[in-house]
Tab-separated table of C-alpha atoms in Angstrom:
chain	number	residue	atom	x	y	z
A	1	MET	CA	25.918	-47.141	-16.687
A	2	LYS	CA	27.413	-44.656	-19.085
A	3	VAL	CA	25.616	-41.431	-18.210
A	4	LEU	CA	25.597	-38.217	-20.210
A	5	LEU	CA	24.869	-35.465	-17.693
A	6	CYS	CA	23.779	-32.203	-19.294
A	7	ALA	CA	24.758	-29.490	-16.815
A	8	ARG	CA	25.157	-26.136	-18.498
A	9	ALA	CA	25.955	-24.662	-15.092
A	10	CYS	CA	28.554	-26.796	-13.335
A	11	ALA	CA	31.495	-25.722	-11.191
A	12	PRO	CA	33.084	-26.704	-7.866
A	13	ASN	CA	32.901	-24.632	-4.690
A	14	LYS	CA	29.819	-22.738	-5.823
A	15	GLY	CA	26.186	-22.612	-4.850
A	16	SER	CA	23.036	-22.187	-6.912
A	17	GLU	CA	22.871	-23.806	-10.371
A	18	SER	CA	26.628	-24.415	-10.639
A	19	GLY	CA	26.676	-26.247	-7.325
A	20	VAL	CA	23.715	-28.384	-8.359
A	21	GLY	CA	25.410	-29.466	-11.579
A	22	TRP	CA	28.697	-30.206	-9.848
A	23	ASN	CA	27.259	-32.256	-6.989
A	24	TRP	CA	25.086	-34.418	-9.234
A	25	ALA	CA	28.140	-35.125	-11.389
A	26	VAL	CA	30.427	-36.036	-8.494
A	27	GLU	CA	27.896	-38.215	-6.682
A	28	LEU	CA	26.975	-40.132	-9.838
A	29	ALA	CA	30.650	-40.857	-10.428
A	30	LEU	CA	31.100	-41.973	-6.815
A	31	LEU	CA	28.157	-44.355	-7.282
A	32	GLY	CA	30.226	-46.129	-9.915
A	33	HIS	CA	28.638	-44.775	-13.083
A	34	GLU	CA	30.808	-43.626	-15.968
A	35	VAL	CA	29.766	-39.981	-16.100
A	36	TRP	CA	30.362	-37.557	-18.944
A	37	VAL	CA	29.355	-34.022	-18.012
A	38	LEU	CA	28.411	-31.756	-20.896
A	39	THR	CA	28.878	-28.191	-19.714
A	40	ARG	CA	29.998	-24.766	-20.878
A	41	ALA	CA	33.579	-24.258	-22.019
A	42	ARG	CA	33.855	-21.238	-19.741
A	43	ASN	CA	33.680	-23.639	-16.768
A	44	LYS	CA	36.728	-25.611	-17.914
A	45	PRO	CA	39.557	-23.684	-16.160
A	46	GLU	CA	37.826	-23.796	-12.782
A	47	ILE	CA	36.918	-27.478	-13.085
A	48	GLU	CA	40.367	-28.607	-14.201
A	49	GLU	CA	42.132	-26.557	-11.538
A	50	TYR	CA	39.954	-28.100	-8.848
A	51	LEU	CA	40.425	-31.670	-10.100
A	52	LYS	CA	44.209	-31.290	-10.052
A	53	ILE	CA	44.038	-30.859	-6.293
A	54	ASN	CA	40.908	-32.919	-5.587
A	55	PRO	CA	40.747	-35.813	-8.058
A	56	VAL	CA	37.400	-37.593	-8.135
A	57	GLY	CA	38.479	-40.572	-10.213
A	58	GLU	CA	38.362	-41.886	-13.745
A	59	ASN	CA	34.584	-42.235	-13.681
A	60	LEU	CA	34.124	-38.481	-14.034
A	61	ARG	CA	34.856	-36.879	-17.396
A	62	PHE	CA	33.939	-33.537	-18.888
A	63	ALA	CA	33.023	-32.451	-22.406
A	64	TYR	CA	32.904	-28.725	-23.079
A	65	TYR	CA	30.756	-26.829	-25.520
A	66	ASP	CA	30.040	-23.148	-26.085
A	67	LEU	CA	28.317	-21.124	-28.755
A	68	PRO	CA	30.326	-19.599	-31.621
A	69	TRP	CA	32.070	-16.267	-31.170
A	70	TRP	CA	29.290	-14.338	-32.926
A	71	SER	CA	26.559	-15.353	-30.464
A	72	PRO	CA	25.542	-13.305	-27.384
A	73	GLN	CA	28.223	-13.958	-24.770
A	74	TRP	CA	29.063	-13.157	-21.174
A	75	LYS	CA	31.376	-10.157	-20.919
A	76	ASN	CA	33.160	-9.332	-17.687
A	77	ASN	CA	31.055	-12.031	-15.977
A	78	LYS	CA	27.852	-10.223	-16.969
A	79	LYS	CA	24.966	-12.143	-18.484
A	80	PRO	CA	24.099	-11.460	-22.118
A	81	ARG	CA	21.037	-9.326	-22.706
A	82	PHE	CA	19.067	-12.164	-24.254
A	83	ILE	CA	19.889	-14.749	-21.607
A	84	TYR	CA	17.045	-17.174	-22.391
A	85	LEU	CA	17.695	-17.040	-26.131
A	86	HIS	CA	21.337	-17.759	-25.331
A	87	TYR	CA	20.254	-20.745	-23.241
A	88	ILE	CA	18.045	-22.218	-25.985
A	89	LEU	CA	20.767	-21.775	-28.595
A	90	TRP	CA	23.256	-23.437	-26.267
A	91	GLN	CA	20.909	-26.381	-25.740
A	92	ILE	CA	20.502	-26.832	-29.499
A	93	GLY	CA	24.249	-26.716	-30.064
A	94	ALA	CA	24.901	-28.952	-27.062
A	95	TYR	CA	22.531	-31.580	-28.472
A	96	ARG	CA	24.423	-31.635	-31.774
A	97	PHE	CA	27.678	-31.920	-29.849
A	98	ALA	CA	26.197	-34.700	-27.673
A	99	ARG	CA	25.037	-36.633	-30.722
A	100	LYS	CA	28.625	-36.874	-31.977
A	101	LEU	CA	29.850	-37.780	-28.498
A	102	HIS	CA	27.176	-40.478	-28.195
A	103	SER	CA	28.207	-42.054	-31.502
A	104	ARG	CA	31.698	-42.451	-30.040
A	105	ILE	CA	30.933	-43.348	-26.406
A	106	GLY	CA	27.539	-45.073	-26.598
A	107	PHE	CA	25.692	-43.709	-23.579
A	108	ASP	CA	23.077	-45.722	-21.707
A	109	LEU	CA	21.273	-42.697	-20.307
A	110	ALA	CA	20.981	-38.927	-20.772
A	111	HIS	CA	20.142	-36.780	-17.755
A	112	HIS	CA	19.423	-33.036	-17.734
A	113	VAL	CA	20.158	-31.314	-14.402
A	114	THR	CA	20.884	-27.620	-15.093
A	115	TRP	CA	19.377	-25.230	-15.553
A	116	VAL	CA	16.849	-26.281	-12.935
A	117	SER	CA	13.867	-24.824	-14.801
A	118	VAL	CA	10.592	-26.441	-15.820
A	119	ARG	CA	10.010	-23.607	-18.302
A	120	LEU	CA	13.081	-24.327	-20.436
A	121	PRO	CA	13.534	-27.385	-22.668
A	122	SER	CA	16.309	-29.909	-23.030
A	123	PHE	CA	16.978	-31.575	-26.359
A	124	MET	CA	18.874	-34.573	-24.963
A	125	GLY	CA	15.742	-36.691	-25.372
A	126	ASN	CA	16.431	-36.618	-29.117
A	127	LEU	CA	19.456	-38.887	-28.630
A	128	GLY	CA	17.171	-41.928	-28.706
A	129	ILE	CA	18.288	-43.289	-25.324
A	130	PRO	CA	16.507	-43.224	-21.938
A	131	PHE	CA	16.245	-39.635	-20.751
A	132	ILE	CA	15.749	-38.086	-17.293
A	133	PHE	CA	14.577	-34.493	-17.004
A	134	GLY	CA	15.267	-32.844	-13.675
A	135	PRO	CA	14.892	-32.183	-10.874
A	136	VAL	CA	13.509	-28.916	-12.232
A	137	ALA	CA	11.674	-26.071	-10.517
A	138	GLY	CA	9.731	-22.940	-11.321
A	139	GLY	CA	6.111	-23.730	-10.555
A	140	GLU	CA	6.296	-22.381	-7.024
A	141	ARG	CA	4.123	-19.291	-6.649
A	142	SER	CA	3.107	-16.869	-3.923
A	143	PRO	CA	-0.541	-17.164	-2.851
A	144	TRP	CA	-2.406	-13.993	-3.806
A	145	PRO	CA	-3.367	-13.027	-0.221
A	146	LEU	CA	0.291	-13.121	0.861
A	147	ARG	CA	1.397	-10.664	-1.818
A	148	SER	CA	-0.049	-7.863	0.259
A	149	GLY	CA	2.991	-5.984	1.499
A	150	TYR	CA	4.977	-6.462	-1.719
A	151	SER	CA	6.631	-3.463	-3.302
A	152	TRP	CA	5.098	-2.500	-6.675
A	153	ARG	CA	8.130	-4.068	-8.347
A	154	GLY	CA	7.482	-7.346	-6.536
A	155	TRP	CA	3.834	-7.339	-7.625
A	156	LEU	CA	4.829	-6.820	-11.254
A	157	ILE	CA	7.548	-9.477	-11.319
A	158	ASP	CA	5.386	-12.137	-9.695
A	159	LEU	CA	2.501	-11.317	-12.035
A	160	LEU	CA	4.783	-11.727	-15.058
A	161	ARG	CA	6.076	-14.995	-13.598
A	162	ASP	CA	2.498	-16.271	-13.262
A	163	ILE	CA	1.735	-15.331	-16.870
A	164	VAL	CA	4.867	-17.046	-18.205
A	165	ASN	CA	4.034	-20.203	-16.241
A	166	LEU	CA	0.629	-20.389	-17.935
A	167	PHE	CA	2.410	-21.272	-21.185
A	168	VAL	CA	4.220	-24.339	-19.819
A	169	LYS	CA	1.237	-26.639	-20.413
A	170	ILE	CA	0.836	-25.529	-24.038
A	171	ASP	CA	4.419	-24.824	-25.125
A	172	PRO	CA	5.099	-27.511	-27.777
A	173	VAL	CA	8.879	-27.434	-27.254
A	174	ILE	CA	8.862	-28.021	-23.504
A	175	ASN	CA	6.045	-30.556	-23.920
A	176	ARG	CA	8.242	-32.489	-26.331
A	177	THR	CA	10.838	-32.615	-23.542
A	178	PHE	CA	8.202	-33.960	-21.127
A	179	ASN	CA	7.069	-36.534	-23.685
A	180	GLN	CA	10.585	-37.807	-24.401
A	181	ALA	CA	11.559	-38.191	-20.742
A	182	GLN	CA	11.216	-41.608	-19.092
A	183	TYR	CA	11.354	-39.846	-15.733
A	184	ILE	CA	10.525	-36.251	-14.809
A	185	TYR	CA	11.653	-34.929	-11.438
A	186	VAL	CA	10.320	-31.705	-9.951
A	187	THR	CA	11.223	-29.949	-6.716
A	188	SER	CA	7.714	-29.394	-5.378
A	189	GLU	CA	4.045	-30.209	-5.762
A	190	GLN	CA	3.463	-26.727	-7.214
A	191	THR	CA	5.888	-27.394	-10.061
A	192	LYS	CA	4.273	-30.769	-10.743
A	193	LYS	CA	0.962	-28.976	-11.270
A	194	LEU	CA	2.513	-26.968	-14.124
A	195	ILE	CA	3.145	-30.170	-16.053
A	196	PRO	CA	0.226	-31.557	-18.105
A	197	LYS	CA	-1.589	-34.351	-16.250
A	198	ARG	CA	-0.848	-36.882	-18.969
A	199	TYR	CA	2.782	-36.868	-17.753
A	200	TRP	CA	2.063	-37.107	-14.021
A	201	SER	CA	2.494	-40.892	-13.923
A	202	LYS	CA	6.206	-40.439	-14.606
A	203	THR	CA	6.643	-37.250	-12.576
A	204	HIS	CA	8.174	-37.458	-9.104
A	205	ILE	CA	9.043	-34.918	-6.415
A	206	GLN	CA	12.727	-34.634	-5.591
A	207	LEU	CA	14.807	-31.691	-4.379
A	208	ALA	CA	17.571	-30.567	-6.711
A	209	ILE	CA	19.819	-29.678	-3.769
A	210	GLY	CA	21.543	-31.562	-0.988
A	211	LEU	CA	23.966	-31.067	1.857
A	212	ARG	CA	27.624	-31.779	1.239
A	213	GLU	CA	29.166	-31.445	4.694
A	214	LYS	CA	27.680	-31.447	8.166
A	215	PRO	CA	28.961	-29.009	10.801
A	216	PRO	CA	31.336	-30.255	13.509
A	217	PRO	CA	29.576	-31.457	16.687
A	218	LYS	CA	30.693	-28.455	18.744
A	219	THR	CA	28.632	-26.124	16.526
A	220	VAL	CA	25.437	-28.169	16.760
A	221	ASN	CA	22.671	-26.575	18.821
A	222	MET	CA	21.377	-29.172	21.284
A	223	ASN	CA	21.548	-27.465	24.662
A	224	SER	CA	20.328	-23.933	24.040
A	225	ASP	CA	17.738	-22.975	26.630
A	226	SER	CA	16.912	-19.293	26.633
A	227	LYS	CA	14.914	-19.492	29.868
A	228	LYS	CA	17.681	-21.123	31.903
A	229	SER	CA	20.511	-19.034	30.468
A	230	LYS	CA	18.531	-15.781	30.737
A	231	LYS	CA	19.453	-14.965	27.159
A	232	PRO	CA	16.803	-13.489	24.846
A	233	PHE	CA	14.887	-15.938	22.699
A	234	ALA	CA	16.752	-15.817	19.382
A	235	ILE	CA	15.075	-16.135	15.986
A	236	LEU	CA	17.216	-16.282	12.851
A	237	TYR	CA	16.602	-15.664	9.145
A	238	VAL	CA	19.293	-16.146	6.489
A	239	GLY	CA	18.849	-15.282	2.821
A	240	ARG	CA	18.422	-12.546	0.292
A	241	PHE	CA	16.262	-9.569	1.123
A	242	LEU	CA	13.758	-9.988	-1.700
A	243	TYR	CA	10.010	-9.468	-1.862
A	244	TRP	CA	9.238	-13.174	-2.370
A	245	LYS	CA	11.326	-14.301	0.595
A	246	GLY	CA	8.422	-13.318	2.841
A	247	ILE	CA	10.477	-11.166	5.205
A	248	HIS	CA	7.627	-8.656	5.274
A	249	LEU	CA	5.536	-11.428	6.814
A	250	GLY	CA	8.334	-12.386	9.185
A	251	LEU	CA	8.641	-8.853	10.549
A	252	THR	CA	4.909	-8.667	11.227
A	253	VAL	CA	4.974	-12.097	12.875
A	254	PHE	CA	7.895	-11.063	15.062
A	255	SER	CA	6.104	-7.857	16.047
A	256	ASP	CA	3.197	-9.983	17.276
A	257	PHE	CA	5.551	-12.446	19.000
A	258	LEU	CA	7.213	-9.606	20.933
A	259	LYS	CA	3.956	-8.954	22.805
A	260	ALA	CA	4.488	-12.245	24.640
A	261	TYR	CA	8.302	-12.261	24.571
A	262	PRO	CA	9.423	-8.611	24.623
A	263	ASP	CA	13.126	-9.394	25.070
A	264	SER	CA	13.360	-11.626	21.989
A	265	GLN	CA	15.733	-10.894	19.144
A	266	LEU	CA	15.322	-11.384	15.401
A	267	THR	CA	18.541	-11.558	13.393
A	268	LEU	CA	18.388	-11.232	9.616
A	269	VAL	CA	21.528	-12.205	7.717
A	270	GLY	CA	21.934	-11.331	4.055
A	271	GLY	CA	21.261	-8.455	1.733
A	272	GLY	CA	19.294	-7.438	-1.307
A	273	PRO	CA	17.264	-4.771	-3.078
A	274	ASP	CA	14.423	-4.754	-0.525
A	275	GLU	CA	16.648	-4.055	2.476
A	276	ALA	CA	15.777	-0.348	2.802
A	277	TYR	CA	12.065	-1.099	2.393
A	278	LEU	CA	12.198	-3.790	5.076
A	279	LYS	CA	14.102	-1.572	7.499
A	280	ARG	CA	11.454	1.111	7.088
A	281	MET	CA	8.821	-1.510	7.793
A	282	ALA	CA	10.634	-2.551	10.988
A	283	GLY	CA	10.594	1.092	12.046
A	284	GLN	CA	6.880	1.409	11.374
A	285	LEU	CA	6.255	-1.710	13.464
A	286	LYS	CA	8.399	-0.207	16.263
A	287	ILE	CA	10.603	-3.299	16.519
A	288	THR	CA	13.909	-1.747	15.425
A	289	GLU	CA	15.627	-2.320	18.785
A	290	ASN	CA	14.847	-6.036	18.649
A	291	VAL	CA	15.970	-6.603	15.057
A	292	SER	CA	19.589	-7.010	13.926
A	293	TRP	CA	20.609	-6.687	10.277
A	294	ILE	CA	23.846	-8.487	9.441
A	295	PRO	CA	25.471	-8.400	5.971
A	296	TRP	CA	26.535	-11.646	4.332
A	297	VAL	CA	29.080	-13.511	6.461
A	298	ASN	CA	31.388	-16.451	5.785
A	299	GLN	CA	30.333	-20.002	6.574
A	300	SER	CA	32.159	-20.234	9.900
A	301	GLU	CA	30.506	-17.040	11.178
A	302	LEU	CA	27.150	-18.245	9.903
A	303	SER	CA	27.666	-21.524	11.737
A	304	VAL	CA	28.001	-19.593	15.005
A	305	LEU	CA	24.714	-17.797	14.326
A	306	TYR	CA	22.922	-21.059	13.572
A	307	SER	CA	24.201	-22.704	16.738
A	308	SER	CA	23.374	-19.741	18.994
A	309	SER	CA	19.779	-19.320	17.788
A	310	ASP	CA	16.600	-20.996	19.011
A	311	ILE	CA	14.440	-21.042	15.859
A	312	PHE	CA	15.032	-20.585	12.141
A	313	LEU	CA	12.195	-18.541	10.625
A	314	PHE	CA	11.923	-18.952	6.849
A	315	PRO	CA	8.618	-17.580	5.484
A	316	SER	CA	9.687	-17.793	1.828
A	317	LEU	CA	6.836	-17.710	-0.680
A	318	HIS	CA	8.310	-19.541	-3.661
A	319	ASP	CA	11.745	-20.972	-2.902
A	320	SER	CA	12.339	-24.048	-5.052
A	321	GLY	CA	15.027	-25.364	-2.718
A	322	GLY	CA	16.044	-23.775	0.545
A	323	MET	CA	19.714	-24.545	1.165
A	324	VAL	CA	19.713	-22.377	4.291
A	325	VAL	CA	16.932	-24.564	5.696
A	326	LEU	CA	19.178	-27.610	5.303
A	327	GLU	CA	22.078	-25.721	6.874
A	328	ALA	CA	19.952	-24.656	9.833
A	329	MET	CA	18.713	-28.200	10.424
A	330	SER	CA	22.254	-29.563	10.221
A	331	HIS	CA	23.028	-27.343	13.225
A	332	GLY	CA	20.052	-28.711	15.156
A	333	LEU	CA	17.945	-25.618	14.570
A	334	PRO	CA	14.160	-26.174	14.300
A	335	VAL	CA	12.523	-24.487	11.301
A	336	VAL	CA	9.258	-22.572	11.045
A	337	CYS	CA	8.194	-22.138	7.414
A	338	LEU	CA	5.229	-22.112	5.035
A	339	ASP	CA	3.902	-25.074	3.040
A	340	LEU	CA	5.328	-23.607	-0.161
A	341	GLY	CA	8.202	-24.692	-2.403
A	342	GLY	CA	11.264	-26.617	-1.292
A	343	PRO	CA	10.852	-26.035	2.457
A	344	SER	CA	7.525	-27.893	2.291
A	345	VAL	CA	9.475	-30.960	1.126
A	346	ILE	CA	12.212	-30.562	3.735
A	347	VAL	CA	10.347	-29.713	6.945
A	348	ASN	CA	7.878	-31.866	8.871
A	349	ASP	CA	6.609	-32.022	12.461
A	350	THR	CA	9.704	-33.867	13.666
A	351	CYS	CA	12.007	-30.923	12.971
A	352	GLY	CA	9.855	-27.801	12.976
A	353	ARG	CA	6.514	-26.345	12.080
A	354	MET	CA	5.150	-25.933	8.558
A	355	ILE	CA	2.231	-23.524	8.292
A	356	ASN	CA	-0.623	-24.312	5.926
A	357	THR	CA	-1.442	-21.397	3.593
A	358	GLY	CA	-4.329	-22.982	1.698
A	359	GLY	CA	-7.545	-20.988	1.986
A	360	ARG	CA	-6.024	-18.569	4.485
A	361	ASN	CA	-5.695	-14.820	4.211
A	362	LYS	CA	-2.581	-12.902	5.192
A	363	SER	CA	-3.781	-12.196	8.726
A	364	GLU	CA	-4.549	-15.870	9.354
A	365	VAL	CA	-1.136	-16.986	8.097
A	366	ILE	CA	0.611	-14.403	10.283
A	367	THR	CA	-1.388	-15.570	13.307
A	368	ALA	CA	-0.484	-19.210	12.607
A	369	LEU	CA	3.214	-18.359	12.267
A	370	SER	CA	3.143	-16.379	15.497
A	371	LYS	CA	1.416	-19.226	17.349
A	372	ALA	CA	4.063	-21.653	16.075
A	373	LEU	CA	6.848	-19.439	17.419
A	374	GLN	CA	5.078	-19.090	20.763
A	375	GLU	CA	4.494	-22.838	21.007
A	376	LEU	CA	8.212	-23.510	20.635
A	377	ALA	CA	9.242	-20.661	22.911
A	378	GLU	CA	6.944	-21.908	25.687
A	379	ASN	CA	7.779	-25.606	25.445
A	380	LYS	CA	11.489	-26.219	25.926
A	381	GLU	CA	11.117	-29.992	25.863
A	382	LEU	CA	9.394	-29.755	22.499
A	383	LEU	CA	12.125	-27.448	21.231
A	384	LYS	CA	14.764	-29.928	22.371
A	385	SER	CA	12.906	-32.759	20.651
A	386	LEU	CA	12.741	-30.782	17.401
A	387	ARG	CA	16.479	-30.113	17.559
A	388	ALA	CA	17.100	-33.842	17.715
A	389	GLY	CA	14.557	-34.351	14.947
A	390	ALA	CA	16.316	-31.825	12.723
A	391	LEU	CA	19.633	-33.654	13.136
A	392	GLU	CA	17.941	-36.940	12.319
A	393	ARG	CA	15.965	-35.738	9.306
A	394	ILE	CA	18.901	-33.931	7.715
A	395	ASN	CA	20.500	-37.309	6.942
A	396	ILE	CA	18.043	-37.965	4.100
A	397	PHE	CA	19.157	-34.755	2.390
A	398	ASP	CA	22.817	-35.695	2.145
A	399	TRP	CA	23.938	-35.383	-1.480
A	400	SER	CA	24.959	-39.036	-1.678
A	401	VAL	CA	21.573	-40.159	-0.339
A	402	ILE	CA	19.609	-37.935	-2.737
A	403	VAL	CA	21.456	-39.075	-5.863
A	404	ASN	CA	21.498	-42.728	-4.836
A	405	ARG	CA	17.770	-42.666	-4.016
A	406	LEU	CA	16.869	-41.236	-7.417
A	407	TYR	CA	19.062	-43.630	-9.409
A	408	SER	CA	18.014	-46.682	-7.395
A	409	LYS	CA	14.482	-46.214	-8.767
A	410	ILE	CA	15.509	-45.908	-12.408
A	411	LYS	CA	14.768	-48.867	-14.637
A	412	ILE	CA	15.964	-48.698	-18.241
């Protein structure tokens, strides 16, 4: 098929939105589709430089569009003040650009992939050809009981997020996007619930992210046994230090876990605005000596941390994806998480423990998380089985598998 892929954010060797756009483009081309990627002109130098050294093939082409000089623009890599207005204006202009391109190329399908937001429209459905919207995210939300422990800033931001999400069902512009799409893909059940029920028959759950490369076998954790080696039981968290990442829950859970396993260690890798607040919390819980705070490290150093840990604790409250969860599993590291957002799609009982939050208060969720950690710490055979399960399950989240699975179901 001739596919027009609308990926405002798209660049090689990057994570987040840019990585999503790039990987969907490359994998579609490798599947044999003739792919035209419509992206921002500011991405052109990076894309062309990469393709000189790493050619993908003739199936992958790029068309570049940006707003006129007078519009709000990025300066010194800083976002414009009115970022969402800029996005909408870009989408309108990109549609007009795509219409001219379509008259010349004759696309079979239009597919919007970035931004990955259910709250923001795409106008590619106006081209009059089959249209796919997503995977998109944004409906993930923190349960009210688990917001206890937020900073005041976290409370305010999540409240505003909840209010904005209320408008998705009634916003006529985004509903036009839903109506025009033959297929809608969302990253979680929570995001599906934001979409009006009349569109649920064509709405499917699919992560927007995948894993590009698996770690070499020597870095895979299959033989770690804290009891035999006398090393402390090692729990790892990787990610930003933000209120909605649930680290405040993780610290409390670890404090409880230490009562049974006093020599255990919790390592937190990352950084963010809540770091000072979380360190104070660790002090108040009297667990400072058992907690290590490591700034962001490169991938090879991170690989060592994954492979030397026993459990990956990821209590995030509204993560739409969870790339670090995929990375941990690719190293044979069992995951303990909540049934919220992307991790709820990734993790099952073969590779970790997913804690149900429905109808539970904060204390009950913390108790359940602590029991899950203790179960794995006490049962080494179970832990070994989950390591093998993680390595098995990660195969379905390979980028090529994800893209092929989605497109194999499309009928136009």
